[in-house]
mmCIF file of C-alpha atoms and ligand atoms in Angstrom:
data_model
loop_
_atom_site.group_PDB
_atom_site.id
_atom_site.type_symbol
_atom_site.label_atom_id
_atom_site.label_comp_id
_atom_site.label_asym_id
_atom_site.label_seq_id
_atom_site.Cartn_x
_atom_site.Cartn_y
_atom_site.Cartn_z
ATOM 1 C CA UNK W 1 6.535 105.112 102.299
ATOM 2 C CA UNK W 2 9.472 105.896 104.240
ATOM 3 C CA UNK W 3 10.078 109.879 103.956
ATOM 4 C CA UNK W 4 13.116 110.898 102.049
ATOM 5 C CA UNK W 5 14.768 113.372 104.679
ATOM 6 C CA UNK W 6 18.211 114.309 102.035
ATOM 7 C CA UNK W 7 18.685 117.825 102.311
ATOM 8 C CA UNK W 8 21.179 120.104 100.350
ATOM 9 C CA UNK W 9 23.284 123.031 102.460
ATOM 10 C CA UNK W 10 25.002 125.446 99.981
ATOM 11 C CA UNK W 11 27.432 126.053 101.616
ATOM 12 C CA UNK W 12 30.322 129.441 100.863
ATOM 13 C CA UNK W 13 33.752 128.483 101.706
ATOM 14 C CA UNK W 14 35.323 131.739 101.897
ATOM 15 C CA UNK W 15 38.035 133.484 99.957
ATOM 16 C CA UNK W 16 40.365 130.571 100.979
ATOM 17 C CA UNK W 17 42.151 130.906 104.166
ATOM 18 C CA UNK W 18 40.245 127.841 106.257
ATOM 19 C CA UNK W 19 40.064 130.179 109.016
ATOM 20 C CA UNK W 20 37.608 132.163 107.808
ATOM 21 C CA UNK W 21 34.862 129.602 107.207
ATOM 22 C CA UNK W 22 32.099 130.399 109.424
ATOM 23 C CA UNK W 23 31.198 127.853 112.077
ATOM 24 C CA UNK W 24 28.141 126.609 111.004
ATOM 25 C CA UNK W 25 29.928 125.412 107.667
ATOM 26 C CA UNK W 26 32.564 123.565 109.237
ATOM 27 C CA UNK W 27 29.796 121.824 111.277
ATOM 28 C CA UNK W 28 27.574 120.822 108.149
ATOM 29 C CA UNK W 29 31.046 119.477 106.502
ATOM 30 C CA UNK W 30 32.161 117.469 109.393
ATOM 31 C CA UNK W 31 29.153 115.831 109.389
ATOM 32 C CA UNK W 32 28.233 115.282 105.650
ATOM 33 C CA UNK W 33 27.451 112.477 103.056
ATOM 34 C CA UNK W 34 29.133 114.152 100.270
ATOM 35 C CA UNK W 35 30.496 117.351 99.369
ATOM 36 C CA UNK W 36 30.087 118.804 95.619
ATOM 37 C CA UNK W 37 33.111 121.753 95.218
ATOM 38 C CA UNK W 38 34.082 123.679 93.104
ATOM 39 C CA UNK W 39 37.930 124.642 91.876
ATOM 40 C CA UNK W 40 37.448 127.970 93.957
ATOM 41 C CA UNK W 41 37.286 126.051 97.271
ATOM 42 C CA UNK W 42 40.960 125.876 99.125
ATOM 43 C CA UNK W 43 42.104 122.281 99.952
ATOM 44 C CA UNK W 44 42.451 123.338 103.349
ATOM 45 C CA UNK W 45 38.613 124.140 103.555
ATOM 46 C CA UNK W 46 38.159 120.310 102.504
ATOM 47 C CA UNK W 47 40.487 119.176 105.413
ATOM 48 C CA UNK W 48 37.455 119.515 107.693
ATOM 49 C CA UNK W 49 35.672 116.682 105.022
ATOM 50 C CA UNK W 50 35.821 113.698 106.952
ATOM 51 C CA UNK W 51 37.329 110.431 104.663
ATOM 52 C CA UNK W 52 33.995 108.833 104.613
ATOM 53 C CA UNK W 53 32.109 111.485 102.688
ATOM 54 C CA UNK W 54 32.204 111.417 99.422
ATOM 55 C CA UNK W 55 33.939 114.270 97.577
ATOM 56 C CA UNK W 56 32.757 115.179 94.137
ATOM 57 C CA UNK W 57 34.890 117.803 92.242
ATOM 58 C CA UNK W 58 32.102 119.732 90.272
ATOM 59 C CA UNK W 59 35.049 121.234 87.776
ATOM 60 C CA UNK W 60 37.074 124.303 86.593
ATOM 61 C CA UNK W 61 36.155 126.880 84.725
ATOM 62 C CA UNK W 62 36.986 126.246 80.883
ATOM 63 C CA UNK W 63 38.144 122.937 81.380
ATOM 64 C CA UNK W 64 36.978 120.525 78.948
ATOM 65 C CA UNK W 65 35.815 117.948 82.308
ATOM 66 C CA UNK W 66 33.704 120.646 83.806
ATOM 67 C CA UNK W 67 30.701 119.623 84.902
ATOM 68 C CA UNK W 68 27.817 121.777 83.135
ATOM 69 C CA UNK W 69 25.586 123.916 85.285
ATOM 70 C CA UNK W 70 22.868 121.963 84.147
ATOM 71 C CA UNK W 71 24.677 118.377 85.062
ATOM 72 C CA UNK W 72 25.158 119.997 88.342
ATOM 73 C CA UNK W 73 21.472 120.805 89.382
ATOM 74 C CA UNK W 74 20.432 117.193 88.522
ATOM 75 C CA UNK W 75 23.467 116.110 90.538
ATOM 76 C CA UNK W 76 22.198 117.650 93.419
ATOM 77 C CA UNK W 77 18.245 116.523 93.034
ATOM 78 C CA UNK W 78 19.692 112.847 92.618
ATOM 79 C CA UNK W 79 22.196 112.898 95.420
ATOM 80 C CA UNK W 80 19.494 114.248 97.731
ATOM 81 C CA UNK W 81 17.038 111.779 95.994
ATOM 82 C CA UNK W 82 19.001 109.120 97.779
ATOM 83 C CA UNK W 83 18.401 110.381 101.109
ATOM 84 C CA UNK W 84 22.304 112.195 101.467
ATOM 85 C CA UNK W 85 23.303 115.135 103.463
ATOM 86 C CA UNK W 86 24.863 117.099 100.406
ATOM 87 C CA UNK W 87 27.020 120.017 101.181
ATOM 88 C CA UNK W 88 27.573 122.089 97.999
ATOM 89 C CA UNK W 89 30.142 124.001 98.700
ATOM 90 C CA UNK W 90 31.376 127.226 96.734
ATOM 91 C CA UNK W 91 34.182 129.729 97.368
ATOM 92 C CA UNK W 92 33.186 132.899 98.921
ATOM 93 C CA UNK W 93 29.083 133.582 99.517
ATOM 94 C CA UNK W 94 27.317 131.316 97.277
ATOM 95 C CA UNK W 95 24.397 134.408 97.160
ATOM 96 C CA UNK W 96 27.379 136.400 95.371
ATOM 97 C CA UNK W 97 28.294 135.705 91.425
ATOM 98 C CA UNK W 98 27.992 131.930 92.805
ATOM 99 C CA UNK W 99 24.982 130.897 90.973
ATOM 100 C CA UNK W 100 23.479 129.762 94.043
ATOM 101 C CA UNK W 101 20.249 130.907 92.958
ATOM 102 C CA UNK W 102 19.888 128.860 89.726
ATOM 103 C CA UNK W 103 20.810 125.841 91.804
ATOM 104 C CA UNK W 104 18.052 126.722 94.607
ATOM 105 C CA UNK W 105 15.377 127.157 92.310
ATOM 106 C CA UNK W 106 16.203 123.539 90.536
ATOM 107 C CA UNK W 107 16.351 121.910 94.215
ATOM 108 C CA UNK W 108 12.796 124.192 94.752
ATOM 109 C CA UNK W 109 11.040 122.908 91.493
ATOM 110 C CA UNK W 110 12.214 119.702 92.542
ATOM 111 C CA UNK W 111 10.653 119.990 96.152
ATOM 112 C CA UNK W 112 14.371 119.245 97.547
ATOM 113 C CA UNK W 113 14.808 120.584 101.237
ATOM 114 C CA UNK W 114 17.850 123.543 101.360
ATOM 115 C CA UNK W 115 19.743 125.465 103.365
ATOM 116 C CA UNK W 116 21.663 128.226 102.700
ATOM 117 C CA UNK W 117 25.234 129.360 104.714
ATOM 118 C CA UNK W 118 26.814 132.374 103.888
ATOM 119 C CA UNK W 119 30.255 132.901 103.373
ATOM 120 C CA UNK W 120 32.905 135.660 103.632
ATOM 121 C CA UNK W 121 32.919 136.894 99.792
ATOM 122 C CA UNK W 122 35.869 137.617 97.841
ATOM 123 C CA UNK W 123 34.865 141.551 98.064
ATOM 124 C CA UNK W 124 35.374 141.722 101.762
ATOM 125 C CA UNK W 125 37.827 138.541 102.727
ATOM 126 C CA UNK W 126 40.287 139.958 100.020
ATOM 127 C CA UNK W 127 40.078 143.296 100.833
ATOM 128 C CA UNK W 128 40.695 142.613 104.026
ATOM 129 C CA UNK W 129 43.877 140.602 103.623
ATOM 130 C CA UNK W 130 45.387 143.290 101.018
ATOM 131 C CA UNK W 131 44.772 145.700 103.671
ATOM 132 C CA UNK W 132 42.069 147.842 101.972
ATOM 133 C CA UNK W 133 38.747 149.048 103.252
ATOM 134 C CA UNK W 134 36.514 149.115 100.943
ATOM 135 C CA UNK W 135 34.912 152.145 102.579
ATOM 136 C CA UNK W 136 36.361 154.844 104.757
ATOM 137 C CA UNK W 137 34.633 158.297 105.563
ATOM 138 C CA UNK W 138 37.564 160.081 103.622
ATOM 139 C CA UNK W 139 37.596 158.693 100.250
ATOM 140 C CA UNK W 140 34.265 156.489 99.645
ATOM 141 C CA UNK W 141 30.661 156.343 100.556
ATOM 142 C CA UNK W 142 29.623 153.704 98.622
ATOM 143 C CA UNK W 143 31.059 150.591 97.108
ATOM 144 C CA UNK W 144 29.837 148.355 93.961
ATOM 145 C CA UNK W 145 30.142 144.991 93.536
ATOM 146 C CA UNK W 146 30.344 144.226 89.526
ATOM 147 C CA UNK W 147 31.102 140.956 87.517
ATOM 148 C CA UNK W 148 33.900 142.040 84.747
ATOM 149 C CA UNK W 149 33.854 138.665 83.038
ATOM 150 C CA UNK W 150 32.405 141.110 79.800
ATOM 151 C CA UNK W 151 30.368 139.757 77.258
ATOM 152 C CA UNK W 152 31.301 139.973 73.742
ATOM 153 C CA UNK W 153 34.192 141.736 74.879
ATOM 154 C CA UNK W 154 32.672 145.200 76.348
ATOM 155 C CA UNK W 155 29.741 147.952 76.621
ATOM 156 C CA UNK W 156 28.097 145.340 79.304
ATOM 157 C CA UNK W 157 28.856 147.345 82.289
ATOM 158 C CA UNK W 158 27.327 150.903 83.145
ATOM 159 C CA UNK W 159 30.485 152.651 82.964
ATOM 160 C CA UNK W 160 29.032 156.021 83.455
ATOM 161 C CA UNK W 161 27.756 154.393 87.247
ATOM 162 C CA UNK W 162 31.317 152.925 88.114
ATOM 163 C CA UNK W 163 33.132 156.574 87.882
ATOM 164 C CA UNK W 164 31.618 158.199 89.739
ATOM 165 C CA UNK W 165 33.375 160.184 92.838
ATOM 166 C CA UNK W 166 34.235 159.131 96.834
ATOM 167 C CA UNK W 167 33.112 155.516 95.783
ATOM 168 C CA UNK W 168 34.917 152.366 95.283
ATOM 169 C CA UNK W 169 34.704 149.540 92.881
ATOM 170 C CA UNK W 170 34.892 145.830 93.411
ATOM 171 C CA UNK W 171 34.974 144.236 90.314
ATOM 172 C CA UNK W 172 35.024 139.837 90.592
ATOM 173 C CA UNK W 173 36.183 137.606 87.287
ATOM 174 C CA UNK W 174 37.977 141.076 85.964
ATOM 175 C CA UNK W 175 41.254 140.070 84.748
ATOM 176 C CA UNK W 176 40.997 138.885 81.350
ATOM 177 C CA UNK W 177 38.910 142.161 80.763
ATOM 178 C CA UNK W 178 41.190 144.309 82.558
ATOM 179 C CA UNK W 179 43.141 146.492 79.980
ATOM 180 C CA UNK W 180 39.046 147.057 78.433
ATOM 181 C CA UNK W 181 37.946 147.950 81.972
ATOM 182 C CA UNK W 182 40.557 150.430 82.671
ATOM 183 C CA UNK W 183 39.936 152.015 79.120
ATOM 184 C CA UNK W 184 36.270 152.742 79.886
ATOM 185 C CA UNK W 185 36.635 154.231 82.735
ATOM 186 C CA UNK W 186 39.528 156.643 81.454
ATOM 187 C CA UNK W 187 36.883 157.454 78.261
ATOM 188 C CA UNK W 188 34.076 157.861 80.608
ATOM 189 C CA UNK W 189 35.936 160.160 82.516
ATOM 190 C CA UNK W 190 37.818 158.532 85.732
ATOM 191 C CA UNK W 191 41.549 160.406 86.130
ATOM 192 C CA UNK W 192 43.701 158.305 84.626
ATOM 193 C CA UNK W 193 45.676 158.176 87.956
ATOM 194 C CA UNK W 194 42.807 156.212 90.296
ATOM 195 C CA UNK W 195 44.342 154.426 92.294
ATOM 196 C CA UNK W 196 43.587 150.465 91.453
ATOM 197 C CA UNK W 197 44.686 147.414 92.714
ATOM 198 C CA UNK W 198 44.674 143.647 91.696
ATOM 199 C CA UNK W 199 44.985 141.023 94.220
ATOM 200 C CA UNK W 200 45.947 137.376 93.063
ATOM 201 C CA UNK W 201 44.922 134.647 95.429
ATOM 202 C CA UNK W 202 43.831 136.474 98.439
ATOM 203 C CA UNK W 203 44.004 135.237 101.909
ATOM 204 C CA UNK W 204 46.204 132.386 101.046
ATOM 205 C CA UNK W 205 50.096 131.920 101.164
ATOM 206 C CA UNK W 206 50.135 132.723 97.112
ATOM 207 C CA UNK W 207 48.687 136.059 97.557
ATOM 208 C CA UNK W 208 50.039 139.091 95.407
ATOM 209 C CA UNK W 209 48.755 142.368 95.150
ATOM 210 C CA UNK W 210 49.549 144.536 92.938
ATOM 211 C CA UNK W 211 48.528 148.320 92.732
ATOM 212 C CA UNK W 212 48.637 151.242 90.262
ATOM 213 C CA UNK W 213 46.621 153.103 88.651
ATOM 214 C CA UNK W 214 44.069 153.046 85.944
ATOM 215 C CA UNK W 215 46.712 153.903 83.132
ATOM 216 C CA UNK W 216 49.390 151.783 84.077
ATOM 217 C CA UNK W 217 47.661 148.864 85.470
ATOM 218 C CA UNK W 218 47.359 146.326 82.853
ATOM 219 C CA UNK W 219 51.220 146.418 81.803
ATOM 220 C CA UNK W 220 51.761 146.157 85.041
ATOM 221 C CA UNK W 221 50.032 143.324 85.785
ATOM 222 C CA UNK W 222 50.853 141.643 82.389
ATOM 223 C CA UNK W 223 54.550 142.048 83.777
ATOM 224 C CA UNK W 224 53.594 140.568 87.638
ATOM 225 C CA UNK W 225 51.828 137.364 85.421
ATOM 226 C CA UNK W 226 48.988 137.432 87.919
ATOM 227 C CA UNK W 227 46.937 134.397 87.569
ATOM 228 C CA UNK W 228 42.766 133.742 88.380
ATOM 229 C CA UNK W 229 41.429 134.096 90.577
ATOM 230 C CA UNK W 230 42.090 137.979 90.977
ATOM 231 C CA UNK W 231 40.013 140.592 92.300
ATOM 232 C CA UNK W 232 40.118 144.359 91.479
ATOM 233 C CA UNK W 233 39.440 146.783 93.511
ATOM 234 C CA UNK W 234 39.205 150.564 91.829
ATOM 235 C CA UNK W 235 38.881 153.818 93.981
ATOM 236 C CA UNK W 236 40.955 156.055 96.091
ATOM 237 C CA UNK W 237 40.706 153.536 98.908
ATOM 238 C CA UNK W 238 43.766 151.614 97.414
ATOM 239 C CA UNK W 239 46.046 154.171 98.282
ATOM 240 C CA UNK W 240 45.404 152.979 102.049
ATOM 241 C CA UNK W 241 47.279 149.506 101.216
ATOM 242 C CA UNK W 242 50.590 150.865 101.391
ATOM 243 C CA UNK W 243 49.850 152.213 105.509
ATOM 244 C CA UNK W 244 47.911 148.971 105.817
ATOM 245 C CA UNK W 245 48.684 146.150 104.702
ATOM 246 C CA UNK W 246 49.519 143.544 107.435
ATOM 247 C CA UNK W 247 49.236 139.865 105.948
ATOM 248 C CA UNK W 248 52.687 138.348 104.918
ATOM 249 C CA UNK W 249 51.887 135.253 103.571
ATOM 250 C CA UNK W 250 55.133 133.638 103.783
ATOM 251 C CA UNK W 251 55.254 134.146 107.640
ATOM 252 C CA UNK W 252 51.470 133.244 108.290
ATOM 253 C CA UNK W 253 50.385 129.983 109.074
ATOM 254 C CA UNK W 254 47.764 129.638 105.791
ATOM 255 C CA UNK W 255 46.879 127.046 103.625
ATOM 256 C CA UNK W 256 47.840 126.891 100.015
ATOM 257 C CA UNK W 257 44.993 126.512 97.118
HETATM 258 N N1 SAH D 1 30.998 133.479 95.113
HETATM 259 C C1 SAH D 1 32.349 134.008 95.080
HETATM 260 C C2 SAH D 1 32.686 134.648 93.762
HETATM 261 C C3 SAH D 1 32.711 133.694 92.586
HETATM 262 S S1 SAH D 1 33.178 134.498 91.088
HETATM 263 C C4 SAH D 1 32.520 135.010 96.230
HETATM 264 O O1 SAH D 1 31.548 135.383 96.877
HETATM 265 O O2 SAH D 1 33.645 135.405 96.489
HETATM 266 C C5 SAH D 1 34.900 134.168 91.040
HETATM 267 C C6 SAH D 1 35.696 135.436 91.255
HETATM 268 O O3 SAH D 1 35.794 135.735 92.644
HETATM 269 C C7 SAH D 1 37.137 135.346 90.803
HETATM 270 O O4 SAH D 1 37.256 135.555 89.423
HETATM 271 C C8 SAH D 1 37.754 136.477 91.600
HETATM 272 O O5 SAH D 1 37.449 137.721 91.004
HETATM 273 C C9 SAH D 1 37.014 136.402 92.890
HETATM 274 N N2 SAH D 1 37.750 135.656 93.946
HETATM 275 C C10 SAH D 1 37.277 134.647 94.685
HETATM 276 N N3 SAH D 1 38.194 134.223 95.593
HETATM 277 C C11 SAH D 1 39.273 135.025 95.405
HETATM 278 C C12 SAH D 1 40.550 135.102 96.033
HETATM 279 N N4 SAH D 1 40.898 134.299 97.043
HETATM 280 N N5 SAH D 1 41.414 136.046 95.598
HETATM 281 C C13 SAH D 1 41.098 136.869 94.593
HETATM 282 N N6 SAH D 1 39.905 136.839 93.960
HETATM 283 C C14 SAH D 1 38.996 135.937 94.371
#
């Protein structure tokens, strides 16, 4: 029997700017049979596809043609089935609120050969585009990543962990639960004047950021109609964006989503 020798490379595209795809993922896309994405993944990350690979759009969140996570594990098993180089690609690191993991351990019980490429998550690409380090030795020690997309609308998180002092928060999939977010950190005791920011789009020519702090921030960004995907960032680090900040999308030579 010939020896089936498809492989899948999950593969993280970065916060969106092209240029900050690592070099081992461009490699695996130039040179792949087909490429399952998601709607996080920047058209000018699939530039590097080549026209002969197949492109399969794996679907947007709450949109009625998404592909189920489910349909997308057995996607992967069959595609690889057939003997195909299959780069699943996902925005940022796919080891990072990417489910990555539940895909691996289908492709694992299915005795599929992987890979795994990291990528340049939203936490650090975006941060560094809006000009804000997520650590510095004056204001924060520590820094927490945390998914805000809350479950039956709140209590999920452990608030009493995220307000604490000289640390900052990172908080991915936070918008809708925003004006809840900022309201349990006031009641578990954050000043209602930490510094927070919310940055639309980062690293690519849409990106907005908008910064405030925890009691004014949801009007505010209600009034800037930010749109997913947004990432919030919470902690006295913020107040560095105004000193520096130093991407102007409009002038930069980046790709659109
Ligand atoms: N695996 C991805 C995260 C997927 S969850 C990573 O490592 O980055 C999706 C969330 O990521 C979005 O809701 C948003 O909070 C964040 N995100 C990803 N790309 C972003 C971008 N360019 N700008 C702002 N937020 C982004």
């Amino acid at each position: 029997m010939k020896p089936n020798l498809g492989k899948v490379y999950l593969v993280g595209a970065g916060p969106g700017d092209p240029e900050l795809l690592t070099l081992r993922a461009v490699r695996l896309l130039q040179k792949a049979d087909v490429i399952v994405y998601d709607n996080l993944v920047s058209p000018g990350v699939l530039d590097f596809v080549p026209p002969a690979a197949e492109r399969i759009y794996a679907g947007k969140r709450r949109n009625e043609h998404t592909l189920r996570q489910e349909q997308i594990n057995s996607l992967l098993v069959k595609l690889a089935g057939e003997g195909k180089q299959v780069v699943r690609l996902k925005g940022g690191d796919p080891f990072i609120f990417g489910r990555g993991g539940e895909e691996l351990q289908t492709l694992a019980a299915h005795g599929v050969a992987f890979e795994v490429v990291p990528g340049v998550t939203a936490a650090s690409g975006v941060s560094s585009y809006a000009g804000i380090p997520l650590t510095h030795r004056d204001y924060a020690q520590c820094c927490l990543f945390v998914t805000g997309h809350l479950k039956d609308g709140t209590a999920d998180l452990d608030w009493p962990s995220l307000v604490r002092l000289n640390q900052t928060v990172v908080i991915y999939m936070g918008l809708g639960g925003l004006p809840e977010i900022c309201r349990q950190m006031m009641a578990h005791g954050a000043a209602s004047n930490l510094p927070i920011a919310v940055v639309q789009d980062g690293s690519i020519v849409t990106q907005k950021v908008v910064t405030g702090t925890l009691a004014d921030m949801p009007e505010k960004v209600a009034q800037a109609g930010l749109k997913s995907p947004c990432l919030t960032i919470i902690g006295e680090v913020v107040k560095l964006h105004e000193e520096l900040a130093w991407f102007n999308p409009v002038q930069s030579e980046v790709a659109a989503r």
